[in-house]
Every structure is written in C-alpha cells, then in structure tokens.
Coordinates of C-alpha atoms in Angstrom, one line a residue:
Q1251 CA 98.2 74.3 147.1
T1252 CA 95.0 76.1 146.1
S1253 CA 93.4 74.9 142.9
I1254 CA 91.0 76.6 140.6
H1255 CA 88.4 73.9 141.4
D1256 CA 88.3 75.1 145.0
F1257 CA 86.4 78.2 143.8
P1258 CA 82.9 78.4 142.4
H1259 CA 82.5 77.6 138.7
Y1260 CA 83.1 80.7 136.6
N1261 CA 81.7 81.0 133.0
P1262 CA 83.5 83.8 131.1
S1263 CA 80.8 84.1 128.5
L1264 CA 78.1 84.7 131.2
S1265 CA 80.3 87.4 132.7
D1266 CA 80.8 89.0 129.4
A1267 CA 77.0 89.1 128.9
G1268 CA 76.5 90.5 132.3
D1269 CA 79.1 93.2 131.7
S1270 CA 77.4 94.2 128.5
E1271 CA 74.0 94.3 130.2
A1272 CA 75.5 96.5 132.9
G1273 CA 75.7 99.3 130.4
D1274 CA 79.5 99.4 129.9
H1275 CA 79.0 99.7 126.1
G1276 CA 80.6 96.4 125.4
Q1277 CA 83.8 97.1 127.4
P1278 CA 84.8 94.4 130.0
R1279 CA 84.8 95.4 133.6
D1280 CA 88.1 96.0 135.4
L1281 CA 89.4 92.6 136.4
R1282 CA 91.0 94.0 139.5
S1283 CA 87.6 94.9 141.0
L1284 CA 86.2 91.4 140.5
P1285 CA 86.3 89.1 143.6
L1286 CA 88.0 86.3 141.7
P1287 CA 91.3 84.4 142.1
M1288 CA 94.3 85.3 140.0
A1289 CA 94.2 82.2 137.9
I1290 CA 90.6 82.9 136.7
K1291 CA 91.5 86.5 136.1
K1292 CA 94.4 85.4 133.8
A1293 CA 92.1 83.0 132.0
K1294 CA 89.5 85.7 131.4
L1295 CA 92.2 88.1 130.3
R1296 CA 93.4 85.6 127.7
G1297 CA 89.9 85.2 126.4
I1298 CA 89.4 88.9 125.7
Q1299 CA 89.8 89.7 122.0
V1300 CA 92.5 92.2 121.2
P1301 CA 91.2 95.0 118.9
V1302 CA 92.7 95.0 115.4
L1303 CA 94.6 98.3 114.7
S1304 CA 95.1 99.8 111.3
K1305 CA 98.6 100.1 109.8
V1306 CA 98.7 103.9 110.5
E1307 CA 97.8 103.4 114.1
L1308 CA 100.4 100.6 114.5
W1309 CA 103.0 102.9 112.8
K1310 CA 102.1 105.7 115.3
Q1311 CA 102.4 103.4 118.3
E1312 CA 105.8 102.1 117.1
K1313 CA 107.1 105.7 116.5
L1314 CA 105.8 106.7 120.0
K1315 CA 107.5 103.7 121.6
K1316 CA 110.8 104.5 119.8
L1317 CA 110.5 108.2 120.8
R1318 CA 110.0 107.3 124.5
K1319 CA 112.9 104.9 124.3
F1320 CA 115.1 107.5 122.8
Q1321 CA 114.1 110.1 125.4
T1322 CA 114.9 107.6 128.2
Q1323 CA 118.3 106.8 126.6
A1324 CA 119.1 110.5 126.1
R1325 CA 118.1 111.2 129.7
E1326 CA 120.4 108.5 130.9
F1327 CA 123.2 109.7 128.6
L1328 CA 122.9 113.3 129.8
Y1329 CA 122.9 112.1 133.4
F1330 CA 126.1 110.3 132.7
L1331 CA 127.6 113.6 131.2
V1332 CA 126.5 115.7 134.2
L1333 CA 129.6 117.2 135.8
W1334 CA 130.5 115.3 139.0
G1335 CA 127.0 113.8 139.1
K1336 CA 127.9 110.5 140.9
T1337 CA 130.4 112.3 143.2
I1338 CA 127.8 114.8 144.4
Q1339 CA 125.2 112.1 144.9
K1340 CA 127.7 110.2 147.0
I1341 CA 128.4 113.4 149.1
G1342 CA 124.7 113.9 149.6
G1343 CA 124.2 110.3 150.8
N1344 CA 127.1 110.5 153.3
F1345 CA 127.0 114.1 154.5
G1346 CA 123.4 115.3 154.0
G1347 CA 121.8 117.9 151.7
G1348 CA 123.5 120.9 153.3
V1349 CA 127.0 119.9 152.3
K1350 CA 125.6 118.7 148.9
S1351 CA 124.2 122.1 148.3
Y1352 CA 127.7 123.6 148.6
F1353 CA 129.1 121.3 145.9
L1354 CA 126.0 121.9 143.7
F1355 CA 126.6 125.6 144.0
L1356 CA 130.3 125.1 143.2
R1357 CA 129.4 123.2 140.1
F1358 CA 126.9 125.9 139.0
L1359 CA 129.7 128.5 139.3
V1360 CA 132.1 126.3 137.3
V1361 CA 129.6 126.0 134.4
L1362 CA 128.7 129.7 134.6
N1363 CA 132.4 130.8 134.4
F1364 CA 133.1 128.4 131.6
V1365 CA 130.2 129.5 129.5
S1366 CA 131.1 133.1 130.2
F1367 CA 134.6 132.4 129.0
L1368 CA 133.3 130.9 125.7
L1369 CA 131.2 134.1 125.3
I1370 CA 134.2 136.4 125.8
A1371 CA 136.5 134.3 123.7
G1372 CA 134.1 134.1 120.8
F1373 CA 133.5 137.8 120.6
V1374 CA 136.6 139.5 121.9
I1375 CA 139.7 137.2 122.3
I1376 CA 139.6 135.2 119.1
P1377 CA 138.8 138.2 116.8
S1378 CA 141.6 140.2 118.5
L1379 CA 144.1 137.3 117.9
V1380 CA 142.9 136.7 114.3
F1381 CA 142.6 140.3 113.2
R1382 CA 145.6 141.6 115.2
Q1383 CA 146.8 145.1 114.0
V1384 CA 149.6 146.9 115.9
G1385 CA 149.5 150.7 115.6
T1386 CA 152.4 153.1 116.1
S1387 CA 152.4 156.6 117.6
N1388 CA 155.0 159.1 118.6
E1389 CA 152.9 160.7 121.4
R1390 CA 154.3 160.1 124.8
C1391 CA 151.0 159.3 126.4
T1392 CA 150.3 156.6 123.9
I1393 CA 153.6 154.8 124.4
Y1394 CA 153.0 151.6 126.4
E1395 CA 155.9 149.1 126.6
P1396 CA 155.6 146.9 129.7
N1397 CA 157.9 144.1 128.4
P1398 CA 161.5 144.6 129.7
P1399 CA 164.1 144.9 126.9
G1400 CA 166.9 142.4 126.5
L1401 CA 167.5 139.1 128.3
V1402 CA 165.5 138.2 131.4
V1403 CA 166.5 135.8 134.1
F1404 CA 164.4 132.6 134.0
Y1405 CA 162.9 132.8 137.4
N1406 CA 161.6 136.2 136.6
F1407 CA 159.2 134.6 134.2
F1408 CA 157.7 132.6 137.1
L1409 CA 157.5 135.8 139.2
D1410 CA 155.8 137.5 136.3
L1411 CA 153.3 134.6 136.0
L1412 CA 152.4 135.1 139.7
S1413 CA 152.1 138.9 139.6
G1414 CA 150.7 139.4 136.1
T1415 CA 153.6 141.7 135.1
G1416 CA 156.3 141.4 132.5
F1417 CA 155.3 139.2 129.6
M1418 CA 151.9 138.7 131.2
E1419 CA 151.1 142.4 131.3
Y1420 CA 151.0 142.8 127.5
S1421 CA 149.1 139.6 126.7
F1422 CA 145.5 138.8 125.9
M1423 CA 145.1 138.2 129.7
F1424 CA 144.7 142.0 130.3
Y1425 CA 142.9 145.0 128.9
G1426 CA 146.1 146.7 127.5
Y1427 CA 146.6 144.0 124.8
Y1428 CA 143.4 144.9 122.8
N1429 CA 143.4 147.5 120.1
N1430 CA 141.0 150.3 119.1
T1431 CA 140.8 149.2 115.5
M1432 CA 138.1 148.1 113.1
V1433 CA 139.1 145.1 110.9
G1434 CA 137.5 143.8 107.7
N1435 CA 136.8 144.7 104.1
N1436 CA 133.9 145.9 102.0
S1437 CA 131.8 142.8 102.8
F1438 CA 132.8 142.3 106.5
S1439 CA 133.8 144.6 109.3
Y1440 CA 134.4 144.0 113.0
K1441 CA 134.9 146.7 115.5
I1442 CA 136.9 145.5 118.5
P1443 CA 136.0 148.4 120.9
L1444 CA 132.2 147.9 120.3
A1445 CA 132.5 144.1 120.6
Y1446 CA 134.5 144.5 123.9
L1447 CA 131.9 146.8 125.5
F1448 CA 128.8 144.9 124.3
T1449 CA 130.4 141.5 125.4
A1450 CA 131.1 142.9 128.9
V1451 CA 127.5 144.2 129.3
F1452 CA 126.0 141.0 128.0
Y1453 CA 128.3 139.0 130.3
F1454 CA 126.8 140.7 133.3
A1455 CA 123.3 140.4 132.1
F1456 CA 123.8 136.7 131.3
C1457 CA 125.1 136.1 134.9
L1458 CA 122.1 137.8 136.4
I1459 CA 119.7 135.7 134.3
C1460 CA 121.5 132.5 135.4
I1461 CA 121.3 133.5 139.0
I1462 CA 117.5 134.3 138.8
A1463 CA 116.9 131.1 136.8
R1464 CA 118.7 129.0 139.4
T1465 CA 116.6 130.6 142.1
V1466 CA 113.3 129.8 140.4
V1467 CA 114.4 126.1 139.9
N1468 CA 115.5 125.8 143.5
Y1469 CA 112.2 127.2 144.7
S1470 CA 110.1 124.9 142.6
M1471 CA 112.2 121.9 143.7
I1472 CA 111.7 122.8 147.4
V1473 CA 107.9 123.2 146.9
F1474 CA 107.3 119.9 145.0
N1475 CA 110.2 117.7 146.1
G1476 CA 111.1 119.0 149.5
W1477 CA 110.3 115.8 151.4
N1478 CA 112.6 112.8 150.8
F1479 CA 110.5 109.7 150.5
G1480 CA 113.5 107.6 149.3
C1481 CA 115.4 107.3 152.6
L1482 CA 116.4 103.6 152.4
G1483 CA 119.0 102.1 154.6
E1484 CA 119.9 102.5 158.3
T1485 CA 122.5 105.2 157.7
A1486 CA 120.3 107.5 155.6
T1487 CA 117.3 107.0 158.0
K1488 CA 119.4 107.9 161.1
L1489 CA 120.8 111.0 159.3
K1490 CA 117.3 112.1 158.5
Q1491 CA 116.2 111.5 162.1
K1492 CA 119.2 113.6 163.4
N1493 CA 118.2 116.4 161.0
L1494 CA 114.6 116.4 162.2
L1495 CA 115.7 116.1 165.8
Y1496 CA 118.0 119.1 165.4
R1497 CA 115.2 121.2 163.9
L1498 CA 113.0 120.4 166.9
Q1499 CA 115.8 121.3 169.2
V1500 CA 116.3 124.6 167.4
D1501 CA 112.6 125.4 167.7
L1502 CA 112.5 124.5 171.4
E1503 CA 115.7 126.4 172.2
E1504 CA 114.4 129.5 170.4
E1505 CA 111.2 129.3 172.3
S1506 CA 113.0 128.9 175.6
L1507 CA 115.2 131.9 174.7
K1508 CA 112.1 134.0 173.9
K1509 CA 110.5 133.0 177.2
R1510 CA 113.7 133.8 179.0
A1511 CA 113.9 137.2 177.3
A1512 CA 110.3 137.9 178.1
S1513 CA 110.9 137.2 181.8
L1514 CA 113.9 139.5 182.0
T1515 CA 113.6 142.6 184.2
L1516 CA 114.0 146.1 182.8
L1517 CA 117.5 146.4 184.3
K1518 CA 118.6 143.0 182.9
K1519 CA 117.3 144.0 179.4
F1520 CA 119.2 147.2 179.6
G1521 CA 122.4 145.4 180.5
L1522 CA 121.9 142.8 177.7
H1523 CA 121.3 145.5 175.1
S1524 CA 124.3 147.5 176.4
L1525 CA 126.5 144.4 176.1
R1526 CA 125.3 143.8 172.6
L1527 CA 125.9 147.4 171.7
L1528 CA 129.4 147.2 173.1
M1529 CA 130.2 144.1 171.2
A1530 CA 128.9 145.6 168.0
L1531 CA 131.2 148.6 168.5
L1532 CA 134.1 146.2 169.1
V1533 CA 133.2 144.4 165.8
L1534 CA 133.0 147.7 164.0
G1535 CA 136.5 148.6 165.4
L1536 CA 137.9 145.3 164.1
N1537 CA 136.4 146.0 160.6
I1538 CA 137.7 149.6 160.6
A1539 CA 141.2 148.3 161.5
A1540 CA 141.0 145.7 158.7
F1541 CA 139.9 148.3 156.2
Y1542 CA 142.7 150.6 157.2
G1543 CA 145.2 147.8 156.8
I1544 CA 143.9 147.0 153.3
S1545 CA 144.1 150.7 152.3
Y1546 CA 147.6 151.1 153.7
A1547 CA 148.8 147.9 152.1
T1548 CA 147.4 148.9 148.7
T1549 CA 148.9 152.4 148.8
Y1550 CA 152.3 151.0 150.0
S1551 CA 152.2 148.4 147.2
Q1552 CA 151.5 151.0 144.5
V1553 CA 154.1 153.4 145.7
N1554 CA 156.7 150.6 146.0
D1555 CA 155.8 149.5 142.4
V1556 CA 156.6 153.0 141.1
K1557 CA 159.9 152.9 142.9
V1558 CA 160.7 149.5 141.4
M1559 CA 160.5 150.9 137.9
D1560 CA 163.5 153.1 138.6
V1561 CA 165.6 150.9 140.9
T1562 CA 166.2 147.1 140.6
H1563 CA 165.3 145.1 143.7
D1564 CA 165.2 141.5 144.6
G1565 CA 162.5 139.5 142.7
V1566 CA 161.1 137.8 145.8
Q1567 CA 160.8 141.1 147.6
D1568 CA 159.1 142.7 144.7
L1569 CA 156.7 139.8 144.5
F1570 CA 155.9 140.2 148.2
F1571 CA 155.1 143.9 147.7
E1572 CA 152.9 143.0 144.7
Y1573 CA 150.9 140.5 146.8
L1574 CA 150.8 142.7 149.9
P1575 CA 147.1 143.8 149.4
S1576 CA 146.1 140.2 148.7
I1577 CA 147.9 138.9 151.8
V1578 CA 146.3 141.6 154.1
I1579 CA 142.8 140.9 152.7
S1580 CA 143.2 137.1 153.2
V1581 CA 144.5 137.6 156.8
A1582 CA 141.7 139.9 157.6
N1583 CA 139.1 137.5 156.1
F1584 CA 140.5 134.8 158.3
L1585 CA 141.1 136.5 161.6
V1586 CA 138.2 138.9 161.9
P1587 CA 135.4 136.3 161.5
L1588 CA 137.2 134.1 164.1
L1589 CA 137.2 137.0 166.6
C1590 CA 133.6 137.8 165.7
D1591 CA 132.6 134.2 166.5
Q1592 CA 134.1 134.5 169.9
I1593 CA 132.3 137.8 170.4
A1594 CA 129.0 136.3 169.4
K1595 CA 129.1 133.8 172.3
V1596 CA 128.6 136.5 174.8
E1597 CA 125.8 138.3 172.9
H1598 CA 123.2 135.6 173.8
Y1599 CA 121.3 135.6 170.5
S1600 CA 119.2 132.6 169.4
P1601 CA 121.0 130.0 167.2
S1602 CA 119.5 131.2 163.9
I1603 CA 120.1 134.9 164.7
T1604 CA 123.7 134.0 165.7
V1605 CA 124.4 132.4 162.4
I1606 CA 122.8 135.2 160.4
V1607 CA 124.7 137.9 162.4
A1608 CA 128.0 136.0 161.9
L1609 CA 127.4 135.6 158.1
L1610 CA 126.3 139.3 157.8
R1611 CA 129.5 140.4 159.5
A1612 CA 131.6 138.2 157.2
V1613 CA 129.8 139.6 154.1
V1614 CA 130.3 143.2 155.2
L1615 CA 134.0 142.5 155.8
R1616 CA 134.6 140.8 152.5
F1617 CA 132.6 143.2 150.3
V1618 CA 133.6 146.4 152.0
G1619 CA 137.2 145.2 152.0
L1620 CA 137.1 144.7 148.3
G1621 CA 135.5 148.1 147.9
V1622 CA 138.3 149.7 150.0
L1623 CA 140.9 148.1 147.7
L1624 CA 139.2 149.4 144.6
F1625 CA 138.7 152.9 146.1
T1626 CA 142.4 153.0 147.1
L1627 CA 143.4 151.9 143.6
W1628 CA 141.4 154.6 141.9
D1629 CA 142.7 157.1 144.4
Q1630 CA 146.2 156.3 143.3
I1631 CA 145.2 156.2 139.6
T1632 CA 143.5 159.6 139.7
C1633 CA 146.2 161.1 141.9
T1634 CA 143.6 161.7 144.6
G1635 CA 141.8 164.1 142.3
N1636 CA 144.7 166.5 141.9
M1637 CA 145.3 166.8 138.1
D1638 CA 148.3 169.1 138.7
D1639 CA 150.2 166.2 140.2
A1640 CA 153.3 165.2 138.3
K1641 CA 152.0 161.7 137.7
C1642 CA 148.7 162.9 136.2
K1643 CA 149.6 166.3 134.7
E1644 CA 150.9 165.1 131.4
C1645 CA 148.6 162.1 130.6
S1646 CA 145.7 162.6 133.0
Y1647 CA 146.0 159.2 134.6
N1648 CA 148.2 156.1 134.6
Y1649 CA 149.4 155.0 131.2
C1650 CA 147.3 151.8 131.5
W1651 CA 145.3 151.9 134.7
E1652 CA 142.8 149.3 133.5
T1653 CA 145.5 146.7 133.4
R1654 CA 146.6 147.7 136.9
V1655 CA 143.1 147.0 138.2
G1656 CA 143.0 143.7 136.3
Q1657 CA 146.3 142.7 137.8
E1658 CA 145.0 143.2 141.4
M1659 CA 141.9 141.1 140.7
Y1660 CA 144.1 138.5 139.0
K1661 CA 146.4 138.3 142.1
L1662 CA 143.4 138.1 144.4
T1663 CA 142.0 135.1 142.5
L1664 CA 145.4 133.4 142.2
F1665 CA 146.3 134.0 145.8
D1666 CA 143.0 132.5 147.1
L1667 CA 143.7 129.4 145.0
L1668 CA 147.2 129.1 146.4
I1669 CA 145.9 129.5 150.0
N1670 CA 143.4 126.6 149.5
I1671 CA 146.1 124.3 148.1
A1672 CA 148.4 125.2 150.9
V1673 CA 145.7 124.5 153.5
L1674 CA 145.1 121.1 151.9
V1675 CA 148.8 120.2 151.9
L1676 CA 149.9 121.7 155.2
V1677 CA 146.8 121.3 157.3
E1678 CA 144.3 118.8 156.0
F1679 CA 146.7 116.0 155.1
P1680 CA 148.5 116.0 158.5
R1681 CA 145.1 116.3 160.2
S1682 CA 143.8 113.2 158.4
K1683 CA 146.7 111.2 159.9
V1684 CA 145.7 112.2 163.4
S1685 CA 141.9 112.4 162.9
Q1686 CA 141.4 109.4 165.2
L1687 CA 143.1 111.3 168.1
V1688 CA 141.7 114.9 167.6
G1689 CA 138.4 113.8 166.0
R1690 CA 136.8 114.7 162.8
Q1691 CA 135.6 118.3 162.1
E1692 CA 132.3 119.5 160.6
F1693 CA 132.2 121.0 157.1
V1694 CA 131.0 124.6 157.6
V1695 CA 128.7 125.2 154.6
S1696 CA 128.1 128.9 155.3
S1697 CA 131.7 130.2 155.4
N1698 CA 132.6 128.0 152.4
V1699 CA 129.7 129.3 150.3
L1700 CA 130.7 132.9 151.2
G1701 CA 134.2 132.1 150.0
L1702 CA 132.8 131.1 146.7
V1703 CA 130.6 134.2 146.4
Y1704 CA 133.6 136.4 147.3
S1705 CA 135.7 134.7 144.6
Q1706 CA 133.0 135.1 142.0
T1707 CA 132.6 138.8 143.0
V1708 CA 136.3 139.4 142.4
V1709 CA 136.0 137.8 139.0
W1710 CA 132.9 139.9 138.1
T1711 CA 134.8 143.0 139.2
G1712 CA 137.9 142.3 137.1
A1713 CA 136.3 140.8 134.0
L1714 CA 136.2 144.2 132.3
F1715 CA 139.9 144.6 132.8
S1716 CA 141.0 141.0 132.5
P1717 CA 138.9 139.1 130.0
L1718 CA 140.5 135.7 130.9
L1719 CA 139.5 135.9 134.6
P1720 CA 136.4 133.6 134.0
L1721 CA 138.6 130.9 132.6
I1722 CA 141.1 131.2 135.5
N1723 CA 138.2 131.0 137.9
T1724 CA 136.9 127.9 136.2
V1725 CA 140.2 126.2 136.6
K1726 CA 140.3 127.5 140.2
F1727 CA 136.9 126.1 141.1
V1728 CA 137.6 122.7 139.5
I1729 CA 140.8 122.4 141.7
L1730 CA 138.8 123.7 144.7
F1731 CA 136.2 121.1 144.1
Y1732 CA 138.7 118.2 144.5
C1733 CA 140.5 119.9 147.4
K1734 CA 137.2 120.2 149.3
K1735 CA 136.2 116.7 148.3
I1736 CA 139.5 115.3 149.7
T1737 CA 139.0 117.4 152.9
L1738 CA 135.4 116.2 153.3
F1739 CA 136.0 112.5 153.0
S1740 CA 139.3 112.6 155.0
N1741 CA 138.6 114.9 157.9
C1742 CA 134.9 115.6 158.2
R1743 CA 131.9 114.0 159.7
P1744 CA 128.2 114.4 158.8
P1745 CA 126.9 117.7 160.4
Q1746 CA 125.0 117.3 163.6
K1747 CA 123.9 120.9 163.7
T1748 CA 122.6 122.9 160.8
F1749 CA 120.5 126.1 160.5
R1750 CA 117.3 126.5 158.5
S1751 CA 117.8 125.6 154.9
T1752 CA 115.2 128.2 153.7
T1753 CA 117.0 131.0 155.5
S1754 CA 120.4 130.0 154.3
A1755 CA 119.3 129.6 150.7
F1756 CA 117.7 133.0 150.7
F1757 CA 120.7 134.6 152.4
F1758 CA 123.2 133.0 150.0
L1759 CA 121.1 134.3 147.1
V1760 CA 121.0 137.8 148.5
V1761 CA 124.8 137.7 149.1
L1762 CA 125.4 136.5 145.5
L1763 CA 123.2 139.3 144.1
L1764 CA 125.0 141.8 146.4
G1765 CA 128.3 140.7 144.9
W1766 CA 126.9 141.1 141.4
M1767 CA 125.6 144.6 142.2
L1768 CA 129.0 145.6 143.6
A1769 CA 130.7 144.5 140.5
S1770 CA 128.0 146.2 138.4
V1771 CA 128.7 149.5 140.1
V1772 CA 132.4 149.1 139.3
M1773 CA 131.6 148.4 135.7
I1774 CA 129.2 151.2 135.3
Y1775 CA 131.6 153.7 136.9
S1776 CA 134.5 152.5 134.7
I1777 CA 132.3 152.6 131.5
A1778 CA 130.4 155.9 132.0
V1779 CA 132.5 158.1 134.3
I1780 CA 136.2 157.6 134.5
H1781 CA 138.4 158.6 131.5
P1782 CA 140.1 155.6 129.8
S1783 CA 143.9 155.4 129.8
R1784 CA 145.6 156.9 126.7
G1785 CA 148.3 154.4 126.5
C1786 CA 146.5 151.1 125.9
G1787 CA 143.2 149.4 125.3
P1788 CA 140.4 149.7 122.8
F1789 CA 139.0 153.0 124.2
R1790 CA 142.3 155.0 124.4
S1791 CA 141.0 157.7 122.0
S1792 CA 137.5 158.1 123.7
D1793 CA 136.4 160.4 126.5
N1794 CA 134.8 157.4 128.2
M1795 CA 134.0 153.8 127.2
W1796 CA 130.3 154.5 126.6
S1797 CA 131.0 157.2 124.0
I1798 CA 131.9 154.5 121.5
I1799 CA 128.2 153.6 121.1
P1800 CA 126.8 156.9 119.8
T1801 CA 130.0 157.4 117.7
S1802 CA 129.4 153.9 116.1
F1803 CA 125.8 154.7 115.6
Y1804 CA 126.5 157.9 113.8
N1805 CA 128.9 156.1 111.5
L1806 CA 126.3 153.5 110.4
S1807 CA 124.8 153.6 106.9
A1808 CA 121.5 155.3 106.3
L1809 CA 119.6 152.0 105.8
T1810 CA 121.0 150.6 109.1
K1811 CA 120.0 153.7 111.0
I1812 CA 116.5 153.5 109.6
F1813 CA 116.3 149.8 110.7
F1814 CA 117.3 150.7 114.2
N1815 CA 115.0 153.7 114.4
I1816 CA 112.0 151.6 113.3
S1817 CA 112.9 148.8 115.8
F1818 CA 113.3 151.3 118.6
F1819 CA 110.0 153.1 117.7
T1820 CA 108.1 149.8 117.6
L1821 CA 109.5 148.6 120.9
T1822 CA 108.7 151.8 122.7
N1823 CA 105.2 152.0 121.3
T1824 CA 104.6 148.3 122.3
G1825 CA 105.9 149.0 125.8
S1826 CA 103.8 152.1 126.2
G1827 CA 100.7 150.3 124.9
L1828 CA 101.2 147.5 127.4
F1829 CA 101.7 150.0 130.2
L1830 CA 98.4 151.8 129.3
F1831 CA 96.6 148.4 129.1
L1832 CA 97.8 147.5 132.6
Q1833 CA 96.9 150.9 134.0
E1834 CA 93.3 150.6 132.5
S1835 CA 92.9 147.1 134.0
R1836 CA 94.0 148.4 137.4
D1837 CA 91.6 151.4 137.2
K1838 CA 88.7 149.0 136.4
Q1839 CA 89.7 146.8 139.3
F1840 CA 89.7 149.9 141.6
L1841 CA 86.3 150.9 140.3
M1842 CA 84.9 147.4 140.8
T1843 CA 86.0 147.5 144.5
K1844 CA 84.2 150.9 144.9
I1845 CA 80.8 149.7 143.5
P1846 CA 79.6 148.0 146.8
F1847 CA 80.6 151.2 148.7
G1848 CA 78.6 153.3 146.3
R1849 CA 75.5 151.1 146.6
Y1850 CA 75.8 151.4 150.4
I1851 CA 76.0 155.2 150.2
Y1852 CA 73.0 155.3 147.8
I1853 CA 70.9 153.1 150.1
L1854 CA 71.9 155.2 153.1
Y1855 CA 71.0 158.6 151.6
L1856 CA 67.8 157.4 149.8
P1857 CA 65.4 158.0 152.7
L1858 CA 66.8 161.5 153.3
Q1859 CA 65.9 162.4 149.7
D1860 CA 62.4 161.1 150.2

C-alpha cells in the first residue's frame, strides 16, 4: 500500500502563501491541477476555511435547493404521468426508433383528439345539453323526426349504433340535434349557432398549431440529439450497427443504380422510360377503377336508403347497404397498394424513390377516394344541381344533409376500427401460434402512419357534422395502440431495412398537412357556399353558416360594437405599420448592396469627365 510518507513533505501553509503570491487574490489554486496524491489533496481541502455566509444568503441557498428538488420531483412525476411512456421506451429499445416514431405519432393524435373533444364539449355539447330548448313549427321543410315511432326490435338498436341511424341520428352525436336558439337572461346570454361555428373554426386552427409545434420540436430534437450516445448492451449496439450498415448499403446501392443508369444506351433508356410510363398508366387505371367503385357504391347506398324509408327490409341487409361505401373504400385501400407494390418491382427505381412513389400512390388513393365519396354525397344532396327535381324542389336540399355526411364519416371511422380488431383476432393471433414456422414479419411504419393520417383526415372532415367524432377517434386510437402493440411483440421482428428518417418525417408531415387542407376545403365550402338544411341544425334559418357572424355583429350593443371597431382599427394600423417598417428595412438593405456598384461606376467614369 502507498503511504503519505512515500511522497515529499508537503506544508499546506507554504502552499497557501505561494498561491497568494501567485496573484490569485487570496483564492486557493485548483487542487485537481496540483501534482499531489489524493490523500494530501483531501488534507489540504479540510484545511481550507469555509466562508461564513449571512442569514439572507443561507436562506436563498436553501430556497434554491428546495426549488431544484421540487423541479426534479415534478419532472419525475410528470414522466410517470406521460401516456404510455414506459411502453414506448420499451418498443424503442426492442424495435428501433422508426417503429417508436409510429407509436409516438399515435400518442400525439390521441392527445390531440382528446383535447379537441374537451374544446368542443365545453363550448357546444354541454351548453346545448344544459340550455336545451325544443322549438316547434308546422312548416313541412322544418319537420325532422328520424326516430321511428312505436316499439322497436332490440337488435335494431345495435344496428342503429353501427350505422348512426334511428336513436343515434337525433342525438348530440350529430349536427341535427343542435338548435338555433340563444339562451340566457338579462345578465347572461349564449348563442348556440355562433358558438358552434367559432368552435369549429378554432378547432381547425388549434390542430394546425399543434402540427406545426410538433414539427418544430422534432426538428430541434434531430439537430441537437440526433446521435444516440447511450447505446448500452449488446442488443442495442447490434441494432445500431445494423441501422448504420443499411444506410451505407442504401447509399452504395443508389450510387450503383446511378452508374448503371448513366451507362445505359439511348435505346435502353427509351425502353426503361416507356416501361415506367406504361406502369404509371396501369396504376392510374387501377385508381380510376377504385374511384368509380367508390362513387357507384355511394350512389347505390344513398338510393337504397331512400327506398328503405318506404319499404321495410331485413336489418342486416340494410346495414350492409349502409356500410357499402366504407367496405368499398377499405377494399380499395387494401388491394390497390398491394398491386402497386408488385408494379414497382419492374420499374427499377432506387430504394428511396421506390418507397416515396409507393407512399405517394397510397396517399393519392386515400385522399382522392375520400374526395370522391364527398363529391358523390353532395351530388346526391344537391340533386346533381337540378333544383326542379322532386327531392329538391320543395325544400332545396335534403331535410338534414349535414347529419347524412356526419353519418358517413362516423361509419368510416367505426368500420376502420372494426377492421383492425378483426385483423388482430383472425390474422395476428393465429399467426403468432405459427410464427416459428412462417417466420416473423416486419412492422411497416410507412403504411401504418398513412392509416393514422387517413383516419385523422376523416375525423377532421366530419367534425363539423358530427361533434363527437374526436372522442370516438380518441377511443379508436387507444384501442389501436394496444392492437398494434400486441401485433408488434407477438409477430414482428426488428426492421432490417428502413428508408431515410429525414425523408420519411418530412413526407409524413406533408401528408398530415394535406389531410388538414382537404378537411379545411370541405369545412370552408360547407360554411360559406352550400345552403344549410332547413329541417335541422343551428343554421336552419340562414342562407349559409357564415351569415350568422354579421347578423350577430349587427345585433350587438352600441358599446360592444365600438369596442370591436377600436380593436380592429388598432390591429390593422399595427399590422400596416409593421409592414411599412419591414419594407423600409428591405429598401435600405437593397440600397446598401448598390453602394459598391455606384462607387465602381463613379471611379470608372471619373477620367472621362476630366
């Protein structure tokens, strides 16, 4: 053992004097920089006098320590409360960051839909339930009685729950339940139509802000925390090595494909591009066939629904016709991408381009298919623009067309959930029993994320006509989380091939924003253009939904009008002043860039003047 006596004698007092003479203003030198053994350093450290603090400074230090301790405990408590925090961490450790990103995105949508439901419930649903007033009218176009009279067979309640008809149709689930009344007294008033419209607009704005905020957070996390320095353990290290190995393979394969494409002759290039054009036309034909099937199924379902009002049919048959558009859309979303994947194998694109092309085709199919469904619905609602038609001549449109659109979005959401549960029970559970024979599959992140985006787009589209859709989507995504978790741990292996995370993150963001834009177009058209139905809803007496805003403004008191006018005048002047300030700064920058050029011209023409 090493003893203190084995080292040269050290006098702490001499060292202190030397430190003071060194010009350190009485402060001891850093002990870590001294070439002394640890025992002597500890002895010197014990000999240093601790400065005496005042009571105020001691109180500040204690408060600072307590505050830091409270922040640490609060951070740990909030981490404990994070939804599925440990589960998602476990998924990331076993299956990598790509699969983890899917579940993080799913959790984001769960929270987004739940907060949106709280917003809608607080401003629309609860006031409508508390201040419920039922009006009566003898006009034919304002009579709306979807509930069947008399006794109803019990299983019809289950069918109504699945299709959104019967007792569900005239509930706070759909647009037709809400009145166009203003409730309150002299000290308080609440206008349901105005609250309904403002809540819908703010709901869309809130979702857009959340998407943009999430994008900024993800970008900053990638910039500052992109590299994982905490890969501990053999499994995590091997997974990271496989990920890096695949990235190198992707780069090398793309470079080899570029060299091969550069070495092709003109005839071979013409043949390759002709083949790609032929495959693109084939994909276009598949999409057109799918869109025609969706349009035909929607038209047939609506016509059959009109016939059912007059003739009684079997309940299961009626339910099939109700779900016919949802069934056709789900079949198209399943079969067409599979065929497109087989077509992509003969197009000879690079791996990254192949993935992007496949995702782009799936996005076009899903969003345009949803647009075809909505266009066909509105074509039926507006009688294809022929106002002399018997169905539209008396009351312009359907008695409650908004509820009809909400029912279609409700059935799409519910059917997608039922399909996921059926796949889990009928496919994934049996597959887990024979996974050792057939092997484990990979969890395809791209197609699963597109499914989430499509579901969220359906909810955005139908939220104006079915205010409870965000709550239903919250429950659906919670169930979907556990279904995907069971599938992941039972039948899936860590992915061996992934595409670039930066490209995928950007593409998923673009797809989500495209879904929001599609739903926004539907909302703007419904609010500003098409005539509200006369039989139901808070806007039954208006020319369009937006007209309620100027009408409400004209009915305000004089003092309130002055307040809004002053606020609007102040905001516009502030905005115009800021715009002028920015323009002046840009003009000055432009002139500063022209100063060197002016000096050059002056020097160039100066001898000519002499």
